[in-house]
Amino acid sequence: MNSPNPFDVIKADVLNVIEESPQIKTFQLKLEKPLKFETGQFVELSVPGIGEAPFTPSSSHYQDPFEMDVSIMNAGFVTGKVHKVKAGDILGIRGPYGKGYPLDKFKGKDVLLLGGGVGLAPLRCLLLTLIHDIDDYKSITVCFGARSPEDMIYKNFFLEWDKIDKIHLMTCVDKIPDGEKWDGKVGVVPILLDDIKIDPKNAVSIVCGPPIMMKFGTFALVDKGFKDENIYLSMEKKMYCGFGQCRHCVIGEYYACKDGPVFSYDMIKGAEKIWE
Amino acid sequence: MASSKIPLLVERFDFIKLIQNVQENFDVFLPYQTEYDGKDNLSYKKYSGDNDFVLNKYRTIDPLKTLFYLTSESVLPPSAESRKRIVLGVKNCDLLALRIYDKALLEDNFVEPNYKIWRENTYIISSDCDDALQSCHCNLMEYTPYPQKDDGLFDLNLSQIDDKYIVTLGSKKGEKLLDLLYEHCNVKDAPEDILEKLTVQRDKVNKKLSEINKDFSAKRDYSKISKNQDVKVWSELSKECVECGGCTNICPSCYCIIVNDESVGADFKRIRTWDSCQLTGYAEVAGGGSPRERVWERFRNRYQCKFDFMKKNFSQYGCTGCGRCIAVCPAEIDQREVIKKLQEV
Ligand SMILES: Cc1cc2nc3c(=O)[nH]c(=O)nc-3n(C[C@H](O)[C@H](O)[C@H](O)COP(=O)(O)OP(=O)(O)OC[C@H]3O[C@@H](n4cnc5c(N)ncnc54)[C@H](O)[C@@H]3O)c2cc1C
Ligand code: SF4
Ligand code: SF4
Ligand code: SF4
Ligand code: FES
């Protein structure tokens, strides 16, 4: 019996780097071997000899498995190094890890995506996947936020998404600095929920973003009438292995890497300090 | 394999011949008395002709994981050696912890490459404890100070009676060791009177454990650990903790690690190194957020991990009662006391 080394990587050529915002870049990768994933699962991406970190693909899971987009915020050591990477450079990738979004439970329902900052990355992956099977869902409400207009990523997709009948897109920024333009709302992401046109009792919501946004976003959803079991949260815990062997990601009895990274709120509500 | 009735009996001086004769094909590790911190301590050493090894007595200071999950190892490419090994004198508290490792590291799709190599190439010859240290408390975890065949964790077990070893078989792998035993030693069926002595000896050590732990009960309500979130209680329990991480590093069932990459010329190596949930940065994410910022939160996490989370993950507590965390703690925090105090609040 010869099991593959779970720490081994697939070579990933960087085809293109897109500057989404001052802090966030999207890396378009061409993989040496196929890596098939389900939306919601994540990968470990490494700069050879420097280190690795977990990221969620931002491209659809229907995309050619030799290709993947990953959107990365410059947040520290490894991500800082990743941000120096240019088209033509080589990265390493391993995965996929964790469980995908339970798409079966979304079918026939109103789906609401609530995201902020780089949290839009996994949500774009999900949205592209939902769009692919748009007939399966009743409607899709997209609530995206950012600190300021220039921090809002994927802006150039907004027009295209908004054209789709079943999609209702709403965006907001915390503030508009001098010299920047913005037609959408101003405020923190939960304010977008004031304008939703769906019945929360029968809808599912998927939340991803900075911890503080996740926290107040979740509370706002509960206030609106979303059931705990219909609120799905991406838990970005510290991770080293991705498959249950470093224990760094545990939330109570669950591993964020194996049992998550997406959890329904009722599953982890009781665990302490989930927002930090 | 010669057909004989197990348990068998072999003289200690004769058994040494086996160790000497297999040197070409095996690295052999055995417990020896160490200079460190008085003569009560045993520690694993690779055999190099010294026959003063101690298979009986009690656990070593170093947990068995130091031979299966080294402090720091390259996982890419795997650095473990596939040379065959025999580890002797392994005690039940270490064996039971190995079961947690097996479940965590050899599971379904993700097999830890080094652990698999070390584990597959190592034969384990366990031994009864015929004595106990003040920190020993396997009895409180409802384990015995000698291995149980049903656990399937040892290949052979040697119970020392005077200058003899009673040999029992624990696994299929152990049959290969039995062959070696027959090849190199004079092996007999264990006579009744020796087996009776073993029963007496086991009773004695069980009594000693009860005596050592007379202030504590095995009937402890572990759910109190996770239920109790009282800052005051936990701050008090952990107030002497200096966050050295000793208790987790020395624990045979803790397996937390970090992974980092090192470049080697144009290529790179991926290294995993032991980590400890008692250290500040353990769960901290980019940007500085941490679910367990305070000492008492990290201190409590260890208890939750061992007595709640691991029980759910592996159907077994993350503690086997080896007592090493008690012996090592510079703040003299006794895990038994902590759990006892939690029963009372
Ligand atoms: C499931 C999941 C999905 C994610 N998806 C995305 C995503 O799509 N996009 C995105 O932008 N972010 C995503 N993140 C967050 C992202 O993983 C973190 O921002 C990233 O890990 C930060 O790494 P860093 O090294 O840059 O940050 P740091 O804060 O520098 O480091 C984080 C940790 O890395 C280690 N480290 C730091 N320096 C070194 C060093 N010199 N050598 C070795 N190790 C070091 C340390 O242990 C440190 O605590 C996701 C996280 C998770 C858990
Ligand atoms: S979380 Fe702590 S107690 Fe649990 S295995 Fe890791 S280091 Fe040990
Ligand atoms: S928690 Fe302490 S007593 Fe229990 S197995 Fe670990 S080191 Fe031994
Ligand atoms: S060994 Fe003692 S002082 Fe060190 S981290 Fe553990 S409890 Fe704290
Ligand atoms: S990331 Fe290592 S256990 Fe979850």
XYZ file of C-alpha atoms and ligand atoms in Angstrom:
702
model
C 0.000 0.000 0.000
C 1.526 3.261 -1.095
C -0.408 6.315 -0.056
C 0.380 9.656 -1.667
C 2.253 12.166 0.470
C -0.441 14.593 1.635
C 2.113 17.386 1.956
C 3.178 17.125 -1.678
C 2.262 19.913 -4.087
C 1.136 20.238 -7.674
C 3.092 22.795 -9.693
C 1.039 25.839 -10.583
C 2.137 28.289 -13.276
C 1.006 31.829 -12.679
C -0.619 32.897 -15.961
C -1.805 36.295 -14.924
C -2.041 38.547 -11.889
C -5.003 40.886 -11.555
C -4.885 43.777 -9.113
C -8.345 43.796 -7.622
C -7.695 46.411 -4.955
C -4.662 47.913 -3.198
C -4.610 44.867 -0.864
C -6.015 42.059 -2.994
C -4.725 40.361 -6.114
C -6.193 37.500 -8.108
C -3.742 34.892 -9.355
C -4.793 32.922 -12.399
C -3.134 29.542 -12.223
C -2.479 26.760 -14.688
C -1.915 23.487 -12.851
C 0.378 20.693 -13.905
C -2.165 18.120 -12.745
C -5.928 18.519 -12.389
C -7.277 19.561 -9.020
C -10.993 19.061 -8.863
C -12.780 20.772 -5.996
C -16.268 21.561 -4.836
C -17.242 25.122 -4.134
C -16.485 25.880 -0.492
C -13.438 23.631 -0.295
C -10.012 25.193 0.074
C -6.419 24.601 -0.991
C -2.971 25.248 0.456
C -0.921 27.473 -1.819
C 2.820 27.817 -1.395
C 5.655 29.962 -2.574
C 8.479 27.430 -2.981
C 10.833 27.534 -0.022
C 8.905 30.344 1.672
C 5.769 28.806 3.080
C 2.132 28.058 2.477
C -1.269 29.298 3.550
C -4.879 28.245 3.044
C -7.037 29.927 0.388
C -10.362 29.283 -1.245
C -10.479 29.265 -5.033
C -12.460 32.190 -6.436
C -13.204 30.513 -9.761
C -16.161 28.196 -10.352
C -15.849 24.531 -9.565
C -17.084 23.897 -13.097
C -13.943 25.469 -14.508
C -11.363 23.255 -16.243
C -9.632 21.428 -13.337
C -6.261 22.466 -14.749
C -7.158 26.095 -14.094
C -7.926 28.009 -10.942
C -8.214 31.600 -9.761
C -7.217 32.467 -6.222
C -7.779 35.926 -4.778
C -5.384 36.808 -2.011
C -5.196 39.655 0.434
C -1.786 40.787 1.570
C -2.115 40.040 5.279
C 1.320 38.997 6.497
C 4.404 36.956 5.740
C 3.340 34.370 3.181
C 0.659 36.492 1.556
C 3.180 39.330 1.331
C 5.491 37.025 -0.615
C 2.625 35.846 -2.789
C 1.884 39.441 -3.681
C 5.400 39.758 -5.132
C 4.708 36.852 -7.506
C 4.399 37.737 -11.197
C 3.030 36.067 -14.309
C 5.470 33.319 -15.290
C 6.414 32.441 -11.689
C 5.660 29.065 -10.194
C 3.646 28.288 -7.051
C 2.761 25.005 -5.366
C -0.747 23.893 -4.580
C -2.249 20.994 -2.636
C -5.798 20.056 -1.771
C -8.712 20.271 -1.996
C -9.570 20.154 1.695
C -12.696 20.380 3.778
C -16.302 20.054 2.808
C -17.965 22.069 0.091
C -21.096 24.167 0.512
C -24.112 21.850 0.861
C -25.565 22.878 -2.509
C -28.299 20.259 -2.218
C -29.740 22.152 0.715
C -29.780 25.379 -1.322
C -31.782 23.922 -4.212
C -35.185 25.486 -4.798
C -34.516 28.166 -2.213
C -33.782 31.838 -2.043
C -30.029 32.071 -1.529
C -28.378 35.059 0.056
C -24.633 35.716 -0.050
C -23.294 38.136 2.502
C -19.652 39.062 2.216
C -17.009 41.630 2.861
C -13.372 42.253 1.988
C -11.490 39.241 0.695
C -14.415 37.126 1.903
C -15.891 37.803 -1.527
C -13.369 35.303 -2.959
C -15.094 32.090 -1.869
C -18.444 33.759 -2.479
C -17.493 34.473 -6.083
C -16.629 30.806 -6.481
C -20.029 29.919 -5.055
C -21.871 32.523 -7.105
C -20.282 31.367 -10.375
C -21.259 27.820 -9.494
C -24.831 28.864 -8.659
C -25.078 30.823 -11.910
C -24.027 27.712 -13.825
C -27.092 25.900 -12.423
C -29.287 28.970 -12.030
C -32.500 27.040 -12.713
C -31.972 25.044 -9.533
C -32.386 28.074 -7.277
C -35.340 30.331 -6.628
C -33.325 33.521 -6.422
C -29.871 34.766 -5.476
C -29.383 37.879 -3.406
C -25.813 39.144 -3.329
C -24.797 41.576 -0.589
C -21.177 42.627 -0.963
C -19.314 45.189 1.083
C -15.870 46.747 1.282
C -14.140 49.436 3.276
C -14.061 51.915 0.409
C -14.843 51.885 -3.323
C -11.263 51.070 -4.285
C -11.271 48.125 -1.831
C -14.309 46.573 -3.518
C -13.134 43.614 -5.583
C -14.750 42.032 -8.664
C -16.445 45.363 -9.548
C -16.122 44.673 -13.247
C -18.334 41.586 -12.854
C -21.144 43.451 -11.156
C -22.839 44.657 -14.347
C -22.826 41.191 -15.851
C -24.203 39.567 -12.683
C -26.851 42.216 -12.228
C -28.187 41.466 -15.725
C -29.170 37.958 -14.659
C -32.892 37.945 -13.798
C -32.712 35.846 -10.675
C -29.802 37.785 -9.197
C -30.376 40.749 -6.966
C -27.058 42.516 -6.347
C -26.527 45.038 -3.569
C -23.258 46.623 -2.559
C -22.042 49.039 0.033
C -18.857 50.639 1.302
C -18.017 51.779 4.827
C -16.981 55.186 3.606
C -16.161 57.184 0.453
C -12.791 58.883 0.757
C -12.290 62.184 -1.081
C -11.777 61.702 -4.781
C -13.438 58.291 -5.011
C -16.801 57.682 -6.616
C -19.573 55.373 -5.455
C -23.196 54.921 -6.521
C -24.115 52.195 -4.051
C -24.964 52.402 -0.386
C -22.712 53.657 2.383
C -22.501 51.716 5.648
C -21.509 48.315 6.988
C -22.656 45.175 5.167
C -25.575 44.249 7.472
C -27.432 47.426 6.375
C -27.926 45.800 2.980
C -30.225 43.307 4.657
C -32.778 46.091 5.176
C -33.578 45.954 1.460
C -33.797 42.223 0.836
C -36.933 41.019 -0.870
C -36.953 37.377 0.200
C -38.636 35.514 3.011
C -35.844 34.736 5.520
C -37.709 31.824 7.030
C -37.259 29.774 3.872
C -33.964 31.169 2.671
C -30.373 30.130 3.187
C -27.541 32.571 3.713
C -23.822 32.168 3.253
C -21.525 34.527 5.106
C -17.831 35.161 4.541
C -15.674 38.078 5.509
C -13.593 39.605 8.279
C -14.472 38.290 11.767
C -16.285 41.436 12.858
C -18.410 41.425 9.721
C -19.209 37.736 10.174
C -20.307 38.381 13.717
C -22.596 41.331 13.090
C -23.724 39.895 9.766
C -24.822 36.700 11.500
C -26.602 38.572 14.272
C -28.412 40.689 11.668
C -29.467 37.572 9.750
C -30.826 36.004 12.914
C -32.699 39.245 13.638
C -34.181 39.160 10.159
C -35.561 35.693 10.850
C -32.988 33.396 9.217
C -32.800 30.091 11.063
C -29.452 29.193 12.661
C -29.229 26.031 10.590
C -29.690 28.066 7.399
C -26.802 30.413 8.076
C -23.511 29.086 6.712
C -20.283 30.566 7.990
C -16.734 30.209 6.626
C -14.464 29.756 9.615
C -10.983 30.965 8.811
C -8.981 29.431 11.616
C -5.255 29.067 11.779
C -4.319 26.069 9.657
C -1.123 24.241 8.935
C -2.012 20.891 7.460
C -5.527 21.104 6.054
C -6.398 17.523 6.946
C -6.738 17.048 10.669
C -3.151 16.488 11.757
C -1.973 19.781 13.260
C -5.039 20.485 15.440
C -4.570 24.237 15.110
C -7.968 24.787 13.546
C -10.162 22.990 16.052
C -13.444 24.575 17.085
C -14.567 22.429 19.964
C -14.809 18.878 18.713
C -14.716 19.972 15.054
C -11.776 20.533 12.792
C -12.307 23.645 10.659
C -10.217 21.966 7.957
C -12.007 18.616 7.820
C -15.505 19.243 9.118
C -15.564 22.810 7.728
C -14.400 25.324 6.718
C -18.093 26.022 6.261
C -20.292 25.394 9.285
C -23.927 26.078 9.841
C -24.360 28.484 12.719
C -26.241 25.982 14.889
C -23.277 23.586 14.738
C -20.755 25.948 16.284
C -22.886 28.466 18.102
C -22.010 26.947 21.476
C -18.230 26.923 20.943
C -16.512 29.829 22.562
C -15.097 32.792 20.699
C -15.956 31.661 17.208
C -15.646 35.194 15.889
C -11.979 35.589 16.765
C 7.037 -20.746 14.345
C 7.631 -23.546 16.774
C 4.321 -24.573 18.255
C 4.378 -23.938 21.923
C 2.030 -22.808 24.589
C 1.927 -19.108 25.224
C 2.851 -17.609 27.733
C 6.471 -18.566 27.381
C 9.428 -18.059 29.617
C 12.927 -16.850 28.814
C 15.857 -15.994 31.092
C 17.015 -12.390 31.003
C 20.671 -13.262 30.254
C 19.476 -15.451 27.417
C 17.189 -12.777 26.035
C 20.166 -10.416 25.772
C 21.514 -12.766 23.118
C 18.542 -11.979 20.957
C 19.252 -8.270 21.203
C 22.895 -8.796 20.404
C 22.243 -11.133 17.521
C 19.721 -8.966 15.694
C 21.931 -5.861 15.615
C 22.730 -6.288 11.963
C 19.083 -6.141 10.945
C 17.496 -3.978 13.611
C 18.062 -0.791 15.563
C 17.064 -1.693 19.100
C 15.829 0.921 21.587
C 15.586 0.230 25.309
C 14.969 2.154 28.545
C 18.028 2.875 30.680
C 18.411 4.654 33.966
C 19.518 8.216 33.298
C 21.659 10.659 35.197
C 19.002 13.294 34.708
C 17.244 14.385 37.886
C 18.051 11.447 40.123
C 18.025 7.709 39.541
C 14.256 7.338 39.312
C 14.273 8.291 35.691
C 14.432 6.038 32.695
C 15.058 7.108 29.152
C 15.145 5.368 25.753
C 18.560 4.790 24.264
C 19.689 2.911 21.218
C 21.400 -0.340 22.155
C 25.148 -0.224 21.866
C 26.245 -3.134 23.999
C 25.103 -1.842 27.389
C 23.049 -4.608 29.015
C 21.894 -2.605 32.030
C 18.599 -1.784 30.369
C 15.467 -1.711 32.502
C 12.353 -3.261 30.998
C 10.292 -3.330 34.167
C 9.698 -0.488 36.670
C 7.680 2.348 35.058
C 7.500 4.692 32.079
C 10.508 6.543 30.662
C 10.739 10.339 30.987
C 10.661 10.714 27.214
C 7.301 9.822 25.683
C 7.226 7.082 23.063
C 6.340 9.657 20.382
C 10.006 10.718 20.343
C 10.601 7.506 18.392
C 7.616 7.770 16.061
C 6.904 11.471 15.567
C 10.180 13.259 16.024
C 10.470 16.796 17.355
C 11.174 18.043 13.871
C 11.120 16.078 10.629
C 11.007 16.758 6.937
C 7.687 15.560 5.541
C 8.508 16.545 1.987
C 10.545 14.590 1.185
C 9.903 12.256 4.123
C 12.993 11.925 6.312
C 12.022 8.814 8.270
C 14.317 5.827 7.875
C 12.932 2.502 6.817
C 15.494 0.484 8.753
C 13.752 -2.088 10.952
C 13.569 -1.272 14.643
C 12.599 -2.993 17.849
C 11.516 -0.829 20.753
C 11.476 -2.593 24.098
C 10.082 -1.830 27.520
C 7.156 0.229 26.223
C 4.573 0.797 28.956
C 0.825 0.653 28.579
C 0.348 4.414 28.994
C 2.538 5.008 25.935
C 0.924 2.226 23.935
C -2.546 3.614 24.485
C -1.366 7.022 23.324
C 0.005 5.436 20.181
C -3.544 4.437 19.350
C -4.474 8.124 19.194
C -1.587 8.696 16.817
C -2.713 5.803 14.643
C -6.182 7.292 14.413
C -4.990 10.831 13.769
C -2.108 10.148 11.411
C -2.921 7.000 9.498
C -6.481 7.880 8.730
C -8.190 7.311 5.367
C -6.978 9.735 2.729
C -4.254 11.513 4.610
C -1.441 9.319 5.791
C 1.435 11.073 7.509
C 4.457 9.828 5.564
C 7.067 9.673 8.329
C 4.831 8.233 10.984
C 3.785 5.500 8.578
C 7.405 4.593 7.846
C 8.468 4.575 11.512
C 5.370 2.699 12.583
C 5.464 0.018 9.916
C 9.122 -0.723 10.418
C 9.042 -0.922 14.181
C 8.292 -3.903 16.375
C 7.024 -3.095 19.823
C 7.934 -5.247 22.783
C 6.035 -3.844 25.714
C 6.527 -4.579 29.403
C 4.548 -4.609 32.627
C 5.134 -1.870 35.149
C 6.095 -3.496 38.433
C 6.479 -0.173 40.182
C 4.932 3.313 39.855
C 6.012 6.928 40.115
C 4.210 9.473 42.287
C 2.788 11.079 39.143
C 1.478 7.810 37.654
C -2.297 7.591 37.454
C -3.289 5.223 34.664
C -5.680 3.688 37.190
C -7.647 6.945 37.353
C -8.084 6.739 33.591
C -9.277 3.169 34.155
C -6.276 1.632 32.440
C -3.938 -1.041 33.766
C -0.169 -0.699 34.285
C 0.377 -3.585 31.877
C -0.876 -3.923 28.311
C -4.056 -5.727 27.390
C -3.940 -8.028 24.415
C -7.403 -6.876 23.333
C -6.053 -3.410 22.612
C -3.865 -4.966 19.918
C -1.078 -2.471 20.430
C 1.947 -4.577 21.309
C 3.691 -7.234 19.293
C 5.218 -9.066 22.232
C 4.952 -8.334 25.939
C 7.569 -9.224 28.522
C 6.586 -9.405 32.172
C 9.684 -9.491 34.296
C 9.732 -11.846 37.290
C 13.101 -11.888 39.017
C 15.610 -12.625 36.255
C 13.071 -14.038 33.855
C 10.624 -12.727 31.322
C 7.173 -14.127 30.756
C 6.470 -13.679 27.060
C 3.023 -13.132 25.570
C 2.069 -12.546 21.962
C 0.038 -9.466 21.065
C -0.139 -9.328 17.288
C 0.502 -11.063 14.004
C 3.667 -8.977 13.666
C 4.786 -10.409 16.994
C 5.050 -13.898 15.491
C 8.132 -12.782 13.620
C 9.649 -11.790 16.962
C 8.722 -15.142 18.438
C 10.623 -16.803 15.604
C 13.657 -14.729 16.511
C 13.198 -15.650 20.153
C 13.238 -19.345 19.328
C 16.193 -18.870 17.054
C 18.399 -17.131 19.601
C 17.175 -18.118 23.048
C 16.197 -21.056 25.113
C 12.419 -20.733 25.343
C 10.196 -22.697 27.711
C 6.507 -22.779 28.498
C 5.862 -20.525 31.463
C 5.233 -22.724 34.513
C 2.253 -22.191 36.807
C 4.236 -20.940 39.799
C 5.782 -18.130 37.731
C 2.382 -17.145 36.402
C 1.096 -17.010 39.957
C 3.968 -14.705 40.839
C 2.892 -12.480 37.974
C -0.626 -12.245 39.379
C 0.793 -11.272 42.765
C 3.101 -8.702 41.193
C 0.261 -7.154 39.185
C -1.887 -6.952 42.296
C 0.940 -5.231 44.092
C 1.429 -2.535 41.510
C -2.314 -1.970 41.237
C -2.399 -1.463 45.006
C 0.530 0.902 44.835
C -1.270 2.987 42.203
C -4.396 3.123 44.356
C -2.266 4.227 47.291
C -0.480 6.937 45.284
C -3.803 8.248 44.015
C -5.867 7.753 47.155
C -6.837 11.436 47.198
C -8.347 11.176 43.753
C -11.199 9.276 42.237
C -11.568 7.678 38.845
C -15.212 8.686 38.899
C -14.661 12.165 37.597
C -17.184 14.170 35.657
C -15.142 15.418 32.733
C -18.058 17.319 31.254
C -17.387 19.898 33.956
C -14.280 20.971 32.061
C -16.087 22.204 28.974
C -19.110 23.361 30.917
C -17.052 25.508 33.236
C -16.237 28.781 31.495
C -15.776 30.749 34.663
C -12.852 33.149 34.233
C -12.298 33.233 37.986
C -12.075 29.471 38.366
C -9.723 28.944 35.441
C -7.556 31.959 36.243
C -7.084 30.562 39.712
C -6.244 27.069 38.422
C -3.730 28.417 35.931
C -2.273 31.259 37.915
C 1.127 29.601 38.342
C 1.380 28.452 34.702
C 4.394 29.985 32.971
C 3.297 28.833 29.508
C 6.374 26.746 28.874
C 4.520 24.132 26.846
C 6.285 21.368 28.754
C 3.083 19.546 29.591
C 2.130 19.128 25.947
C 5.594 18.420 24.583
C 6.123 15.627 27.092
C 2.658 14.168 26.602
C 2.584 10.902 24.637
C -0.767 11.745 23.059
C -0.266 15.406 22.074
C 0.561 15.664 18.405
C 0.145 19.340 17.504
C 2.620 20.542 14.933
C 3.478 23.498 12.737
C 4.580 23.154 9.147
C 7.051 25.419 7.426
C 9.109 25.427 4.280
C 12.858 25.804 3.922
C 14.639 26.341 0.653
C 17.449 23.979 -0.237
C 19.240 25.314 -3.299
C 16.663 25.601 -6.047
C 14.400 23.158 -4.269
C 12.651 23.225 -0.914
C 11.936 21.016 2.069
C 8.742 20.996 4.105
C 9.352 20.576 7.814
C 6.917 19.768 10.568
C 7.806 20.577 14.160
C 6.038 19.991 17.471
C 3.919 22.865 18.675
C 1.971 23.469 21.869
C -1.484 24.911 22.407
C -0.098 26.475 25.583
C 1.945 28.984 23.591
C 0.606 32.462 22.729
C 0.708 32.348 18.940
C -0.765 28.871 18.627
C -4.175 29.804 17.270
C -3.430 33.374 16.250
C -4.371 34.237 12.680
C -3.047 36.910 10.329
C -4.070 40.281 11.649
C -3.573 39.173 15.256
C -6.986 37.699 16.123
C -6.857 34.742 18.464
C -9.604 32.626 19.990
C -7.469 32.053 23.081
C -5.622 35.194 23.956
C -5.298 34.632 27.691
C -3.259 32.100 29.649
C -6.306 30.611 31.326
C -7.991 30.118 27.958
C -5.027 28.186 26.639
C -4.685 26.273 29.893
C -8.331 25.297 29.717
C -7.986 24.312 26.090
C -5.545 21.572 27.017
C -8.038 20.050 29.416
C -10.838 20.375 26.905
C -8.702 18.848 24.181
C -7.789 15.847 26.312
C -11.030 15.169 28.131
C -13.664 16.411 25.699
C -12.530 16.976 22.094
C -10.229 13.962 21.764
C -12.780 11.718 23.375
C -15.203 12.762 20.633
C -12.550 12.546 17.905
C -10.971 9.231 18.867
C -13.395 7.547 21.309
C -10.650 7.702 23.896
C -9.450 10.377 26.292
C -6.319 12.263 25.251
C -4.764 11.269 28.551
C -3.518 7.837 29.513
C -2.444 8.825 32.990
C 1.304 8.592 32.408
C 1.849 11.535 34.724
C 4.623 13.142 32.701
C 2.873 16.515 32.551
C 2.750 16.510 36.335
C 6.406 15.600 36.708
C 7.556 18.170 34.152
C 5.540 21.201 35.203
C 7.824 23.922 36.608
C 4.794 25.453 38.299
C 4.013 22.138 39.998
C 0.532 22.032 38.597
C -0.919 18.584 39.130
C -3.504 17.636 36.533
C -5.208 15.352 39.032
C -5.680 18.269 41.419
C -7.042 20.494 38.667
C -9.671 17.948 37.708
C -10.482 17.315 41.337
C -10.981 21.018 42.023
C -13.246 21.284 39.013
C -15.491 18.605 40.505
C -16.030 20.805 43.497
C -17.002 24.108 41.869
C -10.124 27.963 4.900
C -9.462 29.294 4.672
C -9.637 29.934 3.476
C -9.022 31.159 3.229
N -9.223 31.770 2.028
C -8.596 32.938 1.764
C -8.724 33.559 0.500
O -9.379 33.062 -0.408
N -8.072 34.720 0.298
C -7.293 35.303 1.272
O -6.711 36.348 1.024
N -7.170 34.741 2.482
C -7.782 33.573 2.747
N -7.609 32.985 3.978
C -6.765 33.638 4.981
C -5.318 33.371 4.703
O -5.056 31.991 4.838
C -4.418 34.144 5.673
O -4.542 35.507 5.358
C -2.986 33.719 5.561
O -2.795 32.461 6.173
C -2.071 34.703 6.218
O -0.762 34.200 6.122
P 0.468 35.152 6.254
O 1.672 34.293 6.384
O 0.500 36.123 5.151
O 0.149 35.917 7.593
P 1.006 36.006 8.987
O 0.185 36.720 9.907
O 2.344 36.577 8.637
O 1.202 34.522 9.307
C 0.190 33.694 9.671
C 0.897 32.511 10.280
O 1.824 32.004 9.366
C 3.003 31.675 10.028
N 4.189 32.478 9.643
C 4.341 33.799 9.691
N 5.592 34.144 9.342
C 6.250 33.000 9.084
C 7.571 32.695 8.709
N 8.491 33.630 8.560
N 7.881 31.382 8.503
C 6.982 30.423 8.694
N 5.717 30.663 9.079
C 5.362 31.934 9.269
C 2.831 31.961 11.451
O 2.589 30.808 12.157
C 1.695 32.901 11.472
O 0.951 32.853 12.649
C -8.215 31.765 4.236
C -8.036 31.103 5.440
C -8.644 29.884 5.676
C -8.425 29.205 6.974
S -4.324 21.047 21.432
Fe -2.899 21.091 23.151
S -3.518 19.430 24.448
Fe -4.412 19.061 22.443
S -2.937 17.801 21.329
Fe -2.483 19.904 20.859
S -0.896 20.527 22.285
Fe -1.882 18.671 23.121
S -2.045 14.572 29.906
Fe -0.303 14.250 31.297
S -0.770 12.356 32.370
Fe -2.115 12.453 30.605
S -1.055 11.320 28.999
Fe -0.481 13.481 28.755
S 1.402 13.750 29.941
Fe 0.467 11.809 30.562
S 4.062 22.544 32.099
Fe 3.001 23.699 33.708
S 3.784 25.801 33.485
Fe 4.329 24.717 31.604
S 2.608 25.206 30.204
Fe 2.118 23.255 31.219
S 0.853 23.838 33.000
Fe 1.900 25.698 32.292
S -5.540 22.569 9.613
Fe -4.368 21.069 10.674
S -5.895 20.067 11.846
Fe -7.036 21.486 10.718
